[in-house]
XYZ file of C-alpha atoms in Angstrom:
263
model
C 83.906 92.596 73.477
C 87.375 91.351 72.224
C 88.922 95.074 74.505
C 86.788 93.331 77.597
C 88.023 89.282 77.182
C 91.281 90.618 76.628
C 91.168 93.033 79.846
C 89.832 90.072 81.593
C 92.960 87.911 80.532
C 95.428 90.532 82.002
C 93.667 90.155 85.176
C 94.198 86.539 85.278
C 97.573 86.408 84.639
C 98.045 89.122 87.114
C 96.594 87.026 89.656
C 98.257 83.863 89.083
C 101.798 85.807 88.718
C 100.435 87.461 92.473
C 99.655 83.763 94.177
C 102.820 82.157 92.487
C 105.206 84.877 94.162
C 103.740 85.344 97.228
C 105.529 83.627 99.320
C 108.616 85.170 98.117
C 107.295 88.977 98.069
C 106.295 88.213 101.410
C 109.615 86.861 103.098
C 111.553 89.745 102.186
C 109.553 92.401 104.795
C 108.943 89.849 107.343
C 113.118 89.273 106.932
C 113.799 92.801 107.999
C 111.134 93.121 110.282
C 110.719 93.888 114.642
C 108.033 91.930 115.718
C 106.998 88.650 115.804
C 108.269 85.670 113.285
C 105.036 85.036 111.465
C 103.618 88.842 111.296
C 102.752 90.508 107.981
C 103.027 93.149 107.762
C 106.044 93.509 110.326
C 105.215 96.685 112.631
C 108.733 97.341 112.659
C 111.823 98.031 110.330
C 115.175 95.823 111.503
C 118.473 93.772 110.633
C 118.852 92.393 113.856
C 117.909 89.052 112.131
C 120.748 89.709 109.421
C 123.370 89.865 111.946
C 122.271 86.784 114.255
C 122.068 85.295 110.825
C 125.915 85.765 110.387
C 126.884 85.261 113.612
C 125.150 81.748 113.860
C 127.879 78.955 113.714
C 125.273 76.148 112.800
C 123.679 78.197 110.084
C 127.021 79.425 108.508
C 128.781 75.509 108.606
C 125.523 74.418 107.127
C 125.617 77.433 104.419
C 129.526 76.510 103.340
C 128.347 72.598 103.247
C 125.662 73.402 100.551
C 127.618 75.644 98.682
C 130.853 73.281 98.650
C 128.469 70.121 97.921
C 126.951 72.471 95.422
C 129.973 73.782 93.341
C 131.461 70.081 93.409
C 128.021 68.230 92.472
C 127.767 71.364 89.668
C 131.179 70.500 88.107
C 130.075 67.008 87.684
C 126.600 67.355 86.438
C 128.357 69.868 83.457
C 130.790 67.683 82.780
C 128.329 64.577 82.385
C 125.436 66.849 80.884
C 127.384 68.360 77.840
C 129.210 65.000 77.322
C 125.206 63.663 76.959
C 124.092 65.865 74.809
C 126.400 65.606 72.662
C 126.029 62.241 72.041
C 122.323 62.795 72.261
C 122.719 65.497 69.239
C 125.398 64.476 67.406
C 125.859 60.870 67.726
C 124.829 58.327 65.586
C 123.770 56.146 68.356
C 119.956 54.523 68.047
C 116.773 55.007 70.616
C 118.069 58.781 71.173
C 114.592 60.083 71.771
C 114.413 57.518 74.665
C 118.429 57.743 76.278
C 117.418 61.825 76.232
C 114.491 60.626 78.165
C 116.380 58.583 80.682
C 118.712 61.684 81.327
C 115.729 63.804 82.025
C 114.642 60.991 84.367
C 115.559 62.950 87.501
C 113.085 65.116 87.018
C 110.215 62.701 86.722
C 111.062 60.154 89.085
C 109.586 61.009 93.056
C 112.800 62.633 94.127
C 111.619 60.231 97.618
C 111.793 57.582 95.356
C 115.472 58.558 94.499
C 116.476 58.940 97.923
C 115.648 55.322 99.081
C 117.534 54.674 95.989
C 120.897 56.400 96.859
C 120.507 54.888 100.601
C 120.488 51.367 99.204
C 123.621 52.130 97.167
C 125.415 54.119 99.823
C 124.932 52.037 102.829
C 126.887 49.202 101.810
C 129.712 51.846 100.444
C 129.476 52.874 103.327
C 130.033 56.164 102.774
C 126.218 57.547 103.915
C 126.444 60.945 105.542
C 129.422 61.940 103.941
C 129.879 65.164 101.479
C 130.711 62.990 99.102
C 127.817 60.959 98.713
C 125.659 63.960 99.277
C 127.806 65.708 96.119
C 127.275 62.655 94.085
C 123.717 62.678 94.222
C 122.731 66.148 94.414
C 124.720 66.089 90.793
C 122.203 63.248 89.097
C 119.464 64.880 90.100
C 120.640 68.629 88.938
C 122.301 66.850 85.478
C 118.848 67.281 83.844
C 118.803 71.016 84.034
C 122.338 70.928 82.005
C 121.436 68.128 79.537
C 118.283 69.983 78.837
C 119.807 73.089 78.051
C 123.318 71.575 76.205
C 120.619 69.662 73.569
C 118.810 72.382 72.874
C 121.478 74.731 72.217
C 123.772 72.044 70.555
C 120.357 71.470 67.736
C 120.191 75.167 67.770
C 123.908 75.891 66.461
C 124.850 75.970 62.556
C 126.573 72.488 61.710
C 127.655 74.318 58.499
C 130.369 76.585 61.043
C 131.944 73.088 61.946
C 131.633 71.601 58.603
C 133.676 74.380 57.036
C 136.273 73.900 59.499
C 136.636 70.180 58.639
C 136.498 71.226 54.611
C 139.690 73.306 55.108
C 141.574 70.679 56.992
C 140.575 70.537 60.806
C 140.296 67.282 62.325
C 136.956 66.494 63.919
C 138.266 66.863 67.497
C 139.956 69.749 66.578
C 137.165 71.181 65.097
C 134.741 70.675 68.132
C 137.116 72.156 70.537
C 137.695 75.627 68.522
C 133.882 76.217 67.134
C 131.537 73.949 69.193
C 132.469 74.422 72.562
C 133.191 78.183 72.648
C 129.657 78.128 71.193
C 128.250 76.177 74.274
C 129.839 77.802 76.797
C 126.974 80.188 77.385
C 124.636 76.664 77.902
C 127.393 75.898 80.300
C 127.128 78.600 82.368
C 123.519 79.086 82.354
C 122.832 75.075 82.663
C 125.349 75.048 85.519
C 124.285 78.244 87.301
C 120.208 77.008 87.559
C 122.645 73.193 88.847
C 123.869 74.816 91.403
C 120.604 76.678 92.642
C 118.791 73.684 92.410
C 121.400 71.316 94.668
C 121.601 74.406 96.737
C 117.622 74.475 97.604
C 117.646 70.035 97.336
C 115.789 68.775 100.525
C 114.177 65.631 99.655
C 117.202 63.235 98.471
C 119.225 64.822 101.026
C 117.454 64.334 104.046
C 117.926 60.251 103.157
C 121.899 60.978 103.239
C 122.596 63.169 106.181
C 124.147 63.023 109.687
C 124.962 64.901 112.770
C 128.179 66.880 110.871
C 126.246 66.796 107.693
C 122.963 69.383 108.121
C 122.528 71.376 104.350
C 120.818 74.459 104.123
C 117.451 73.475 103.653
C 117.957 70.644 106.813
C 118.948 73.383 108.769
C 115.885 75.787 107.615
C 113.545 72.939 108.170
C 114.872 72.228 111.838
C 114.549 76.332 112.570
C 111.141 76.395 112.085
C 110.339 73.188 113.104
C 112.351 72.697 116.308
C 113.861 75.845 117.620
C 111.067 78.464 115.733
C 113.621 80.596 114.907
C 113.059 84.436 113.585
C 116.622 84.016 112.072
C 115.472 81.510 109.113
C 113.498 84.506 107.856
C 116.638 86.222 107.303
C 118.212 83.212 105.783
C 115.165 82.588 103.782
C 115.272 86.843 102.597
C 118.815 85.870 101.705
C 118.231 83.283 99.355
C 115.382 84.877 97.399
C 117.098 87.869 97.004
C 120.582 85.776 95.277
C 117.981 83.522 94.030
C 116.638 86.578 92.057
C 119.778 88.119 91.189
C 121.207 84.889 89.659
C 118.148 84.493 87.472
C 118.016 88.056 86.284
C 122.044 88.329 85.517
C 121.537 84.976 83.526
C 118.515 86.434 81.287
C 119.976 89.436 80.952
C 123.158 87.935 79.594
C 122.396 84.618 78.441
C 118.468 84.811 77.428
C 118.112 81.191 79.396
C 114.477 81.049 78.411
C 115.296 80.003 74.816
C 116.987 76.771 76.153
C 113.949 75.909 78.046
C 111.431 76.047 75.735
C 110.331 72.781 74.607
């Protein structure tokens, strides 16, 4: 009985993992195939779509946009995140519980919601449209990810390690810099890494921001399918599952990033 529940559980989970990546086992034929955009399976093996791909202007100005917005938005969400959690973990400030919540914010708030937001700020900045503005949001919304990770790695470290530095004569800065933040480096890289996937793939917030000069990634996929239906976002979308993948795996493999999530 207990062989046949537990059978039936494997099954399950087997299913669920199935329907969850579908869509991404699927892109990566239908990338490399002959025929027709939307056919699976593809009758045909080709990278014909690869090299349009890399010889589309549009596509590549809109792929060095998102990754410069990206990097830039990633630097400040780090910088801002770790400086959080430290004061989340290690300062004596009241209400913690609650100013961790607000930095998680991002991530409950309608990201719509958050878009309006930024265009009220922006438009009188004037500075709508711009990189910059695009940068600056893209990094509250991806600050979460960091401040998430930072906190629980900073309540996961030995205070004793920076306590014995102090004991034989380190000042407290001093002390932070040589045995704290070597220590949450790792956080740092894994934190920022899942940043800069997630301002890579923003759409929502974005799409309140843009202009003519200013198309992202996910703009651009959006306007393939929806206005020219063209076969060369399946290479594009191929692309980005496949780095997508890559960056996950290399930051498991090195930096177990599951541990930070857990709750």
């Amino acid at each position: 009985m207990r062989s046949g529940l537990k059978a039936v559980g494997y099954v399950i989970i087997t299913l669920l993992l199935l329907f969850i990546l579908a869509p991404m086992l699927v892109i990566l034929p239908v990338s490399f195939g002959s025929s027709g955009m939307f056919q699976f399976p593809p009758s045909g093996f080709s990278i014909d779509r690869y090299s349009a791909l890399f010889a589309d202007d549009r596509i590549m100005s809109s792929i060095w946009l998102s990754l410069t917005i990206a990097l830039v938005s990633t630097l400040i969400a780090v910088l801002v995140g770790v400086l959080a959690a430290v004061g989340i973990v290690r300062g004596g400030m009241p209400f913690k519980g609650m100013l961790e919540s607000f930095f998680l914010g991002p991530l409950i708030v309608p990201l719509v919601t958050t878009g309006i937001g930024f265009l009220i700020i922006f438009v009188p900045m004037g500075i709508v449209g711009s990189p910059v503005s695009i940068a600056l949001a893209h990094s509250v919304v991806i600050c979460p990810y960091v401040v998430r990770i930072a906190t629980a790695t900073l309540r996961q470290l030995d205070p004793a390690l920076e306590e014995a530095a102090i004991v034989h004569g380190a000042k407290e800065g001093y002390a932070f810099r040589t045995v704290v933040l070597p220590q949450l480096v790792p956080a740092m890289i894994s934190g920022g890494m899942l940043a800069l996937l997630v301002s890579i793939d923003e759409y929502t917030v974005t799409s309140f921001l843009i202009q003519a000069n200013t198309i992202t990634l996910p703009i651009r996929i959006y306007q393939l399918v929806s206005l020219d239906i063209n076969p060369v976002v399946t290479a594009l979308a191929g692309l980005t599952v496949i780095l997508s993948f890559i960056v996950i795996f290399v930051l498991e493999k090195k930096f177990v990033i599951h541990k930070y999530l857990e709750m």
